[in-house]
mmCIF file of C-alpha atoms in Angstrom:
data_model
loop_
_atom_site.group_PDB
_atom_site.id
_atom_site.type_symbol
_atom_site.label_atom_id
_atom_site.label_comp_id
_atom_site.label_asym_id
_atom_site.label_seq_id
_atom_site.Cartn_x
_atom_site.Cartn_y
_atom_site.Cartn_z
ATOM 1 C CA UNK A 116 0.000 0.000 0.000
ATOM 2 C CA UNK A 117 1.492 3.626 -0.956
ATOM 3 C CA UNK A 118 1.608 6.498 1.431
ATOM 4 C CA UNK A 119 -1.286 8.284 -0.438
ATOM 5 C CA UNK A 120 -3.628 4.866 -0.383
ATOM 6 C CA UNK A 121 -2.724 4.258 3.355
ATOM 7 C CA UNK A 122 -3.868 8.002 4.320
ATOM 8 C CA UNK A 123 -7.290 7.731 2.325
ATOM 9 C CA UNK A 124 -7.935 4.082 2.482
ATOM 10 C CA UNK A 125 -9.762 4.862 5.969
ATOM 11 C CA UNK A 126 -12.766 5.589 3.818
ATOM 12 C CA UNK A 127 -15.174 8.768 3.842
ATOM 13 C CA UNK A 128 -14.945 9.335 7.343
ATOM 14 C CA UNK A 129 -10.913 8.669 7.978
ATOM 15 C CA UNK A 130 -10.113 11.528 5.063
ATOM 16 C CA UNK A 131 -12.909 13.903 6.243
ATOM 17 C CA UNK A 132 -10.942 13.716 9.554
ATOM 18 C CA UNK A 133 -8.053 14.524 7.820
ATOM 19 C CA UNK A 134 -9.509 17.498 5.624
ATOM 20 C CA UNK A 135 -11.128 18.887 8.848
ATOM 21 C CA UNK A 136 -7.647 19.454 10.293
ATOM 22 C CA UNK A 137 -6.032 20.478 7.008
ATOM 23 C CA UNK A 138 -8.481 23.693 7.314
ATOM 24 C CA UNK A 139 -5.967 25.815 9.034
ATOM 25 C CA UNK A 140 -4.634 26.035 5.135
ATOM 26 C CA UNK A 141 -6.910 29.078 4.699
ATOM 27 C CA UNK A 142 -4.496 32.341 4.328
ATOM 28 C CA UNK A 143 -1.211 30.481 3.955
ATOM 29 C CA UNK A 144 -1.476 29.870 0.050
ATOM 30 C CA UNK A 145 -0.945 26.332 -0.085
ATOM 31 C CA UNK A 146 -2.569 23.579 -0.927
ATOM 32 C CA UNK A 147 -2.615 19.759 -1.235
ATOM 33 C CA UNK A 148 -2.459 17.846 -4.080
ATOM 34 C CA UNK A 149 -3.388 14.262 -4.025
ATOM 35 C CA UNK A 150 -0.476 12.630 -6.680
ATOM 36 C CA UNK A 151 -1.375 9.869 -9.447
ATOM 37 C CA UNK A 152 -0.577 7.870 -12.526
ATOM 38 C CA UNK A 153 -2.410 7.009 -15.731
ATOM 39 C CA UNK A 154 -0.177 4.263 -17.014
ATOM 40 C CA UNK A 155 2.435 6.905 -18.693
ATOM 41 C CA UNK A 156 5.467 8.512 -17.631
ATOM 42 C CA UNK A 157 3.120 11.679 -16.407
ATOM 43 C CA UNK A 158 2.402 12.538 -13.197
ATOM 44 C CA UNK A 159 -1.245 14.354 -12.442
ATOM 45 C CA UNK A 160 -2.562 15.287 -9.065
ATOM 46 C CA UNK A 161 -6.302 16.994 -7.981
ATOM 47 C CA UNK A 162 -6.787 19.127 -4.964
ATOM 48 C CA UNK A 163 -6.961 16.477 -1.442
ATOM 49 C CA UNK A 164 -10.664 18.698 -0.668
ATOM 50 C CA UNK A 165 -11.868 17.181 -3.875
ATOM 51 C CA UNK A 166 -11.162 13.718 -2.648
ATOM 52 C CA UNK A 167 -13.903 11.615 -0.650
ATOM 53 C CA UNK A 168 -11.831 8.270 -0.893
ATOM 54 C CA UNK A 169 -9.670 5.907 -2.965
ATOM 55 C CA UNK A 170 -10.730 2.830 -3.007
ATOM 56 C CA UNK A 171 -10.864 -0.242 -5.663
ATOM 57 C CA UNK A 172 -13.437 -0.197 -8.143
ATOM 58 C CA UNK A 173 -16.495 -2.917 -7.569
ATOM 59 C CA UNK A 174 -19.135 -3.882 -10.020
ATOM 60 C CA UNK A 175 -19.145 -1.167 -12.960
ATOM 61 C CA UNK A 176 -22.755 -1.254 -14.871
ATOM 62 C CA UNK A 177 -22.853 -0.264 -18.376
ATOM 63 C CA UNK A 178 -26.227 2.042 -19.412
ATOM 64 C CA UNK A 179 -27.065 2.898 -21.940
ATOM 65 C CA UNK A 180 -26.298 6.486 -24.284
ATOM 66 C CA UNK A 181 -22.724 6.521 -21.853
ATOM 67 C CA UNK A 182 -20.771 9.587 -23.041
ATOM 68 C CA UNK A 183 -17.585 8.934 -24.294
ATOM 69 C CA UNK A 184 -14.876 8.072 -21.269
ATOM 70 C CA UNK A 185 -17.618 6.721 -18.966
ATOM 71 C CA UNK A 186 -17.402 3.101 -18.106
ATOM 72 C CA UNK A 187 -20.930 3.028 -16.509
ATOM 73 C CA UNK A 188 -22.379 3.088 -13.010
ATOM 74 C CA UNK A 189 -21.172 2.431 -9.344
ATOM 75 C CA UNK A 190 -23.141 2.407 -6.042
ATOM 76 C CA UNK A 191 -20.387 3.365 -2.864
ATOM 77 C CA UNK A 192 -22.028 4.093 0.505
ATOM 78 C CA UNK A 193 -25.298 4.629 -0.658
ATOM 79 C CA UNK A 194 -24.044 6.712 -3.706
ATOM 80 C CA UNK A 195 -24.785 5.707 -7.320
ATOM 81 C CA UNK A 196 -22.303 7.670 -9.419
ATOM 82 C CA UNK A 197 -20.627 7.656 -13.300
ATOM 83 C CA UNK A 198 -17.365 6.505 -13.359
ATOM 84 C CA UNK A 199 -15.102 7.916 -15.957
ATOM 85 C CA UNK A 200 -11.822 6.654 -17.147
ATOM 86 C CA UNK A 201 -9.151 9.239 -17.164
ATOM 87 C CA UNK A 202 -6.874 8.098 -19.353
ATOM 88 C CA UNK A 203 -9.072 6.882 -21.830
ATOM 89 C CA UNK A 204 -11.116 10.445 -21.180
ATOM 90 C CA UNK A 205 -7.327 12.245 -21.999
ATOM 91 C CA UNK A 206 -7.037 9.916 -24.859
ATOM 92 C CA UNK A 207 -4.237 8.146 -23.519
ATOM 93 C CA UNK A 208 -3.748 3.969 -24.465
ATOM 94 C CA UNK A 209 -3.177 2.353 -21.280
ATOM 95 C CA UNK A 210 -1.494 -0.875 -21.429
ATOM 96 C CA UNK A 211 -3.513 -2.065 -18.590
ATOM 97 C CA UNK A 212 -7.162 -1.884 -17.022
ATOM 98 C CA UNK A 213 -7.628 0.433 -14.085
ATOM 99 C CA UNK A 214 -8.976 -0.568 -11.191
ATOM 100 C CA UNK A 215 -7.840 2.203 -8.419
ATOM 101 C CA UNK A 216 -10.549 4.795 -8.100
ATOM 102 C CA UNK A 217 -11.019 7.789 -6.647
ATOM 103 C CA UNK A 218 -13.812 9.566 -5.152
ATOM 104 C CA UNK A 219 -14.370 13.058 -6.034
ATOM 105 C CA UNK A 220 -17.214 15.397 -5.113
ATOM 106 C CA UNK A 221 -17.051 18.737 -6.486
ATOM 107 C CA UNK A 222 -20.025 21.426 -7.925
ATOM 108 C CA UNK A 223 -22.385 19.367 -5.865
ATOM 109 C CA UNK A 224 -21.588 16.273 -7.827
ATOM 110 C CA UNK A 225 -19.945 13.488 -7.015
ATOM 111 C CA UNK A 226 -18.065 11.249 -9.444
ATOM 112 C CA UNK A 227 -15.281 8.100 -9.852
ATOM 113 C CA UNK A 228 -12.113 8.800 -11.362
ATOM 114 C CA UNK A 229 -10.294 5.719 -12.593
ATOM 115 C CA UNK A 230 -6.458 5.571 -12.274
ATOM 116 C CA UNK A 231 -3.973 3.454 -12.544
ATOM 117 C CA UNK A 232 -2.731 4.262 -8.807
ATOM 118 C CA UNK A 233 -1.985 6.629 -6.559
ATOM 119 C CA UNK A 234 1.344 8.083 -5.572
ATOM 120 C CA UNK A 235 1.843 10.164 -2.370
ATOM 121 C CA UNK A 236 0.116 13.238 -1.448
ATOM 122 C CA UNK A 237 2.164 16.895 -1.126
ATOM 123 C CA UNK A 238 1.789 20.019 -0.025
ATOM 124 C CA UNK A 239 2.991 23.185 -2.224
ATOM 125 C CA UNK A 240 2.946 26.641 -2.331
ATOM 126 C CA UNK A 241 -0.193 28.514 -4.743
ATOM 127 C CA UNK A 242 2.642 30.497 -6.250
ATOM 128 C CA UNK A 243 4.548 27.568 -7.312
ATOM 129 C CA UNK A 244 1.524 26.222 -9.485
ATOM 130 C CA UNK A 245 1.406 27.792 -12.352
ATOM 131 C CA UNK A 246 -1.780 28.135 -14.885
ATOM 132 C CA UNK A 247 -1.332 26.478 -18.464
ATOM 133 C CA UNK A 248 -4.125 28.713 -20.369
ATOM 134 C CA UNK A 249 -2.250 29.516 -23.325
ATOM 135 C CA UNK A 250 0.314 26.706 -23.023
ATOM 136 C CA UNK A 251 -1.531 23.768 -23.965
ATOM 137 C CA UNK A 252 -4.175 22.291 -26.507
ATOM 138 C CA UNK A 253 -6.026 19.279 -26.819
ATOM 139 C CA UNK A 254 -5.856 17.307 -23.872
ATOM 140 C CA UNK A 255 -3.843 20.092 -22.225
ATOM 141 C CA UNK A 256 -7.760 21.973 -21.968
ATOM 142 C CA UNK A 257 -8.361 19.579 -19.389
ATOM 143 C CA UNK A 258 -5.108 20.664 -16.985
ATOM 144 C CA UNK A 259 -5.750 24.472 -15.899
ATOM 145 C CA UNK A 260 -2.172 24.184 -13.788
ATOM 146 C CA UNK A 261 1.105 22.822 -13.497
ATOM 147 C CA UNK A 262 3.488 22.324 -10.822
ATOM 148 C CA UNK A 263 7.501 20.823 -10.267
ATOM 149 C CA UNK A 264 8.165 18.810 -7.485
ATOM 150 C CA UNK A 265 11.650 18.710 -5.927
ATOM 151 C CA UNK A 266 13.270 16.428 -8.572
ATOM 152 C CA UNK A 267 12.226 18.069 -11.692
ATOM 153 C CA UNK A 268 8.760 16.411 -12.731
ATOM 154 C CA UNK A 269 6.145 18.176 -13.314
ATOM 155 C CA UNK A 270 2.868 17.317 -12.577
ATOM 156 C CA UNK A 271 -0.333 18.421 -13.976
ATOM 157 C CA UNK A 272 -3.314 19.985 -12.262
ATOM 158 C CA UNK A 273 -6.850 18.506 -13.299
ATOM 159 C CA UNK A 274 -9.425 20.886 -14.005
ATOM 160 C CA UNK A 275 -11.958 18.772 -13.336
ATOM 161 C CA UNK A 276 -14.745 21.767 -13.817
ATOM 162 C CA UNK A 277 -13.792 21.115 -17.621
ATOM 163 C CA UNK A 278 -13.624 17.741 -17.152
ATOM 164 C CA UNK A 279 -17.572 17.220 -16.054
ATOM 165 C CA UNK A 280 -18.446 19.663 -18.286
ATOM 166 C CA UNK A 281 -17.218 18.086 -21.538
ATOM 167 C CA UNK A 282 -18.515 14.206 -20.090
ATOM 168 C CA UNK A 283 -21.936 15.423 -19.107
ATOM 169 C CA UNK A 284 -22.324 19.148 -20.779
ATOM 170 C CA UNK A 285 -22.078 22.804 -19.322
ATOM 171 C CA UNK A 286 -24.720 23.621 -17.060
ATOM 172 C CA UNK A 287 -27.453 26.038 -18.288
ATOM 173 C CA UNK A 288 -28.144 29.177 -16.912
ATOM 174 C CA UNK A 289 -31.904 29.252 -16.476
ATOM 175 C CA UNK A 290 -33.953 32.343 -16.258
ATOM 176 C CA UNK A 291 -32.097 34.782 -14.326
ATOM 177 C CA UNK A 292 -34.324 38.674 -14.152
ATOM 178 C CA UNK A 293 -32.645 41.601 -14.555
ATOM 179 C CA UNK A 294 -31.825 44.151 -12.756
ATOM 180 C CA UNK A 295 -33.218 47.753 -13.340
ATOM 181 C CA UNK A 296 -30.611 50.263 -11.650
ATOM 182 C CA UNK A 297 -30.176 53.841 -12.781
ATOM 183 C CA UNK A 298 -26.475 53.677 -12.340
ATOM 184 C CA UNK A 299 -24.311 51.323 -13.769
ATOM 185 C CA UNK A 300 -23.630 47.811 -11.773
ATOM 186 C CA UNK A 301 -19.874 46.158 -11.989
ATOM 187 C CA UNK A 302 -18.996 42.918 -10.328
ATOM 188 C CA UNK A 303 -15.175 41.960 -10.628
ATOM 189 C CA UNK A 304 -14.549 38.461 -10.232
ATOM 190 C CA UNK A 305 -11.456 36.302 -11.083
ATOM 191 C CA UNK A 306 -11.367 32.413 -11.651
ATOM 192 C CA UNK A 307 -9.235 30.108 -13.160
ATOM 193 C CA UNK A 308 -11.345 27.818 -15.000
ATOM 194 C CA UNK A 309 -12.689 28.816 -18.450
ATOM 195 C CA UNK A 310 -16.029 27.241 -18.367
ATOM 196 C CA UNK A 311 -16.301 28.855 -15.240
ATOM 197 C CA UNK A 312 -15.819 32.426 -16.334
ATOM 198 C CA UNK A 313 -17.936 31.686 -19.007
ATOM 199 C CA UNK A 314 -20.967 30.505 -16.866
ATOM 200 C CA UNK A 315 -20.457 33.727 -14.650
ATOM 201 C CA UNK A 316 -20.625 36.252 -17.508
ATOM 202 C CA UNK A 317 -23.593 34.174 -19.003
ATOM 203 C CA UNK A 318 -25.487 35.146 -15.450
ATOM 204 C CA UNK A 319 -24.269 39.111 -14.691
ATOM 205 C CA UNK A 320 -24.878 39.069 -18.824
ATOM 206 C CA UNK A 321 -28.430 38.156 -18.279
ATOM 207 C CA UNK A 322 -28.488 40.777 -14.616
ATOM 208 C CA UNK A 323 -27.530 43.093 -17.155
ATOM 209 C CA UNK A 324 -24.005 43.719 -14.768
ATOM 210 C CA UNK A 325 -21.388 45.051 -16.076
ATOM 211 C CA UNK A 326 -18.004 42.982 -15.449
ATOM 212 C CA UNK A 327 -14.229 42.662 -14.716
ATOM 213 C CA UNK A 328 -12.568 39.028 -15.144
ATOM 214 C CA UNK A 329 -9.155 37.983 -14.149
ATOM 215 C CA UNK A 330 -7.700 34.222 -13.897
ATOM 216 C CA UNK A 331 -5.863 34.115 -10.678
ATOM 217 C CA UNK A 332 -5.643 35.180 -7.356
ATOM 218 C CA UNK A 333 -2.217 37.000 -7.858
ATOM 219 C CA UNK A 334 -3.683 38.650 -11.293
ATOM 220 C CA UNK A 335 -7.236 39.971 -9.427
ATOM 221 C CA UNK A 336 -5.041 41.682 -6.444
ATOM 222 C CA UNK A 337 -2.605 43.270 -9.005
ATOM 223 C CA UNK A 338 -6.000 44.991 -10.926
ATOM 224 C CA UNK A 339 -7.837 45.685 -7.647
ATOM 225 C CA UNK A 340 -5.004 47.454 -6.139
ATOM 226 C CA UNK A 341 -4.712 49.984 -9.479
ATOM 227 C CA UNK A 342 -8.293 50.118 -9.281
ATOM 228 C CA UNK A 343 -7.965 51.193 -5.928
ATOM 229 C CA UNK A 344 -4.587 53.249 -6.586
ATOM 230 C CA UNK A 345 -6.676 55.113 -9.080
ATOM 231 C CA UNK A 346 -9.609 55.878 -7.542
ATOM 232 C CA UNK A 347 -8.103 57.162 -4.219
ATOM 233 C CA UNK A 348 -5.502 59.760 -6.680
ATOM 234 C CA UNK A 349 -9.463 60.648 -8.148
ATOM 235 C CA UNK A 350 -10.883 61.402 -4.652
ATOM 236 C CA UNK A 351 -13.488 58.555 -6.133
ATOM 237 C CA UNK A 352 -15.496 55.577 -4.008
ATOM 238 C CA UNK A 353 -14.022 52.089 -5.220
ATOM 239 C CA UNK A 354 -17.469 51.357 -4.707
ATOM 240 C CA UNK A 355 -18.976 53.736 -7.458
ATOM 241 C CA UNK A 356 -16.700 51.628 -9.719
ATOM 242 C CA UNK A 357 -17.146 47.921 -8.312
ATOM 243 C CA UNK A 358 -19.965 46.547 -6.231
ATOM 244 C CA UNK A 359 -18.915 42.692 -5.428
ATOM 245 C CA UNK A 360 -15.739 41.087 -5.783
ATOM 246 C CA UNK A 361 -16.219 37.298 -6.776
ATOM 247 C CA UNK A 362 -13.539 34.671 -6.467
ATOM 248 C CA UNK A 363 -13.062 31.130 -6.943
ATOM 249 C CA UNK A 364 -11.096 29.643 -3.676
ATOM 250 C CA UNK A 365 -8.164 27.076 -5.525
ATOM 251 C CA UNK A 366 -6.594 29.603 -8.031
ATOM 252 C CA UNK A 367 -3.164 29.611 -9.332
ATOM 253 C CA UNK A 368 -0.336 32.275 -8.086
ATOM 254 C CA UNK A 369 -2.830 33.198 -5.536
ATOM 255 C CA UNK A 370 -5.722 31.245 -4.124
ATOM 256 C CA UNK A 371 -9.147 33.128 -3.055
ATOM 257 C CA UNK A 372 -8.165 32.687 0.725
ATOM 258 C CA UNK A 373 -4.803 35.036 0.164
ATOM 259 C CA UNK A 374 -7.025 37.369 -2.142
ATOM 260 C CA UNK A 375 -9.478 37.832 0.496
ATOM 261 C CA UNK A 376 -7.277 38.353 3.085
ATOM 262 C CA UNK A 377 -5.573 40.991 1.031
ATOM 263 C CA UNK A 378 -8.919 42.900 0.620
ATOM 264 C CA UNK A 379 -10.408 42.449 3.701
ATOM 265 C CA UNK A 380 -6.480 44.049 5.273
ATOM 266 C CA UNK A 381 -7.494 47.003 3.126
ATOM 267 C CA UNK A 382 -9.906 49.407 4.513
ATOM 268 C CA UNK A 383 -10.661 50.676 0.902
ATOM 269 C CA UNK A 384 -12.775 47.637 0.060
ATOM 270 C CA UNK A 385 -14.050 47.730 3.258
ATOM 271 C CA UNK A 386 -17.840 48.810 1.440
ATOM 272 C CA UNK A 387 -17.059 45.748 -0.952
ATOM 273 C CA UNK A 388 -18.914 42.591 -0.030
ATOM 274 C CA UNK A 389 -16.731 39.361 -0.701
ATOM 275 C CA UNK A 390 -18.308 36.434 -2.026
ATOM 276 C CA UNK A 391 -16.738 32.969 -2.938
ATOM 277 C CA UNK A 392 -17.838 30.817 -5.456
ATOM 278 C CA UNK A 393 -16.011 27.415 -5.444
ATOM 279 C CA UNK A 394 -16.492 23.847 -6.687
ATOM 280 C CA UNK A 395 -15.268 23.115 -3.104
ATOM 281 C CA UNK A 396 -18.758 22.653 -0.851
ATOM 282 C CA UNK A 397 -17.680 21.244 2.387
ATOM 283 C CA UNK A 398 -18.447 22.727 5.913
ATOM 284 C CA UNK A 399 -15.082 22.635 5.795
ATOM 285 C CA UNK A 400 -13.759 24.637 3.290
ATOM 286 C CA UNK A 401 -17.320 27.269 4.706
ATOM 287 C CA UNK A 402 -14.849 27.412 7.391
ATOM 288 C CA UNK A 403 -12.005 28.716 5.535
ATOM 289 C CA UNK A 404 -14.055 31.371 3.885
ATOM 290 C CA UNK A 405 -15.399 32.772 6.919
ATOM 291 C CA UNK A 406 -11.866 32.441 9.156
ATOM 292 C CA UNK A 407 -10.170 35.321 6.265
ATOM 293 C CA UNK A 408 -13.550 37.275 5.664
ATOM 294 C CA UNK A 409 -15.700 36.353 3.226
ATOM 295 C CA UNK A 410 -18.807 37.568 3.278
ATOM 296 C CA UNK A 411 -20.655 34.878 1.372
ATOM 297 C CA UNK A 412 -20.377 31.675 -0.038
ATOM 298 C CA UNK A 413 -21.563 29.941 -3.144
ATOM 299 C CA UNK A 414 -21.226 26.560 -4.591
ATOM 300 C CA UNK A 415 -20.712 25.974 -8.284
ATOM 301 C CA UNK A 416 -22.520 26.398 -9.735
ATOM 302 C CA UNK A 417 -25.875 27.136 -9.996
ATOM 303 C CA UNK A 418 -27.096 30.453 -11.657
ATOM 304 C CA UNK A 419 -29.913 30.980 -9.490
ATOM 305 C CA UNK A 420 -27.943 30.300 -6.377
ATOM 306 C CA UNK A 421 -25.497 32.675 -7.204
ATOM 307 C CA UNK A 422 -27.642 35.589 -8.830
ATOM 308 C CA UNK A 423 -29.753 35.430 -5.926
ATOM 309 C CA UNK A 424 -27.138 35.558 -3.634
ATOM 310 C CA UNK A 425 -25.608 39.039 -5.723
ATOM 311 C CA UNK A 426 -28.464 40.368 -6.620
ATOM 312 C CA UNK A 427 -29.010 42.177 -2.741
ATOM 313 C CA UNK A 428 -25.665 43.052 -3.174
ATOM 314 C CA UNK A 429 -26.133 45.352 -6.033
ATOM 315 C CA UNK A 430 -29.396 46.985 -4.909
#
């Protein structure tokens, strides 16, 4: 048994133990990253918060219309969930059938990823994970990060908010009203997943809110400080120019925890309401949120949820 497998083999409860006490992460930008293989020479790792359990895979049952990459059906603990095959999914050959899988519950969903196994799990600095927008193609649209260990390999950072989007489709932004303001509404909000930012325009689009995007943590503080710059040299309220500040928490450069911290330390955001909007829906990771000042918090991602939740913000 590897070190990873013998620290999540405890099942649901053993790990949520473990996350529990990995809480007092929030404000020190760093994260965990759960390490494993596909069958290649690549390493990839997801976010330990995202992780309910690794476990073998039991009984898989085909249905029908499967999208492509999902082997079929599971029930663990009560849960009946899709199980996708990652390599397969990143069009990789595998030599070998997978039978490790791991548990992942993220944007109120929760899903089995099959690997080959898992490896060990570390613990790195935000600012040492760097985003691949630009970098890569093809499969590459599935990893939104990268990071180096100590002996040179990289590994690659799922973004598995692309990943259930392209197996099971985007989710649709119902009927969202809009808002009727005689002065102009902004919400700035930064997030590091492009199907993300896409489904957040889609809603302030339909609010008729105007909007400012960035794609890290490190990126949104360096525009909200000129912002800020700015306006003071103007004798102008930051708040006549931006009403809500929206951030995703696992970001890299900078993760939402640091950002916050940075704007709640700066008493000219103090009219500027906070709100985070994360895959990550745990009591937990609630916990973080409110322990550096956020003022709400939103799961991923549901467009009535979260225009609900902005919408007293911006009257």
């Amino acid at each position: 048994m590897t070190y990873a497998e013998d620290m999540v083999s405890g099942g649901h409860d053993g790990l949520m133990d473990q996350i529990d006490a990995r809480t007092n992460l929030a404000g020190t930008n760093k994260m965990e990253i759960l390490l494993f293989n596909l069958g290649s020479n690549e390493k990839f790792g997801i976010n330990v918060f995202k992780v309910k359990e690794v476990c073998q895979i039991g009984k898989v049952t085909r249905t029908p219309n499967m999208p492509g990459g999902v082997d079929g059906i599971v029930s663990l603990r009560g849960h009946v969930m899709p199980v996708l095959n990652l390599a397969n999914f990143l069009g990789m050959k595998p030599e070998k059938k997978h039978e490790t899988m791991l548990v992942a519950e993220f944007n109120r969903h929760i899903l089995g990823f099959l690997v080959e196994g898992v490896d060990r799990i570390i613990r790195v600095d935000w600012d040492k994970v760097h985003p691949t927008e630009g970098m890569l193609s093809d499969k590459g649209a599935l990893i939104n990060a990268i990071t180096e260990l100590e002996d040179g390999t990289l590994v690659s950072i799922l973004d598995v908010e692309q990943i259930l989007a392209d197996a099971f489709g985007e989710a649709v932004v119902g009927n969202v009203e809009r808002i009727e303001s005689e002065h102009e509404l902004c919400v700035f909000f930064t997030d590091d997943s492009l199907v993300a930012r896409r489904k957040i325009v889609e809603v302030l689009d339909k609010m008729g809110v105007k909007h400012i995007q960035s794609n890290n943590g490190r990126e949104a503080w360096d525009r909200l400080k000129a912002m800020a710059d700015a306006a003071q040299s103007a004798g102008i309220n930051l708040h006549d120019q931006i009403q809500v500040i929206l951030t995703d928490a696992e970001m890299p450069e900078m993760d939402g925890y640091v950002l916050t911290q940075h704007i709640k330390g700066d008493q000219r955001f103090d009219d500027i309401p906070v709100v985070m909007h994360s895959s990550l829906s745990s009591d937990a990771n609630r916990a973080m949120g409110k322990r550096v000042g956020v003022d709400y918090y939103v799961s991923k991602f549901d467009s009535i949820v979260l225009s609900s939740t902005l919408r007293p913000l911006l009257t």
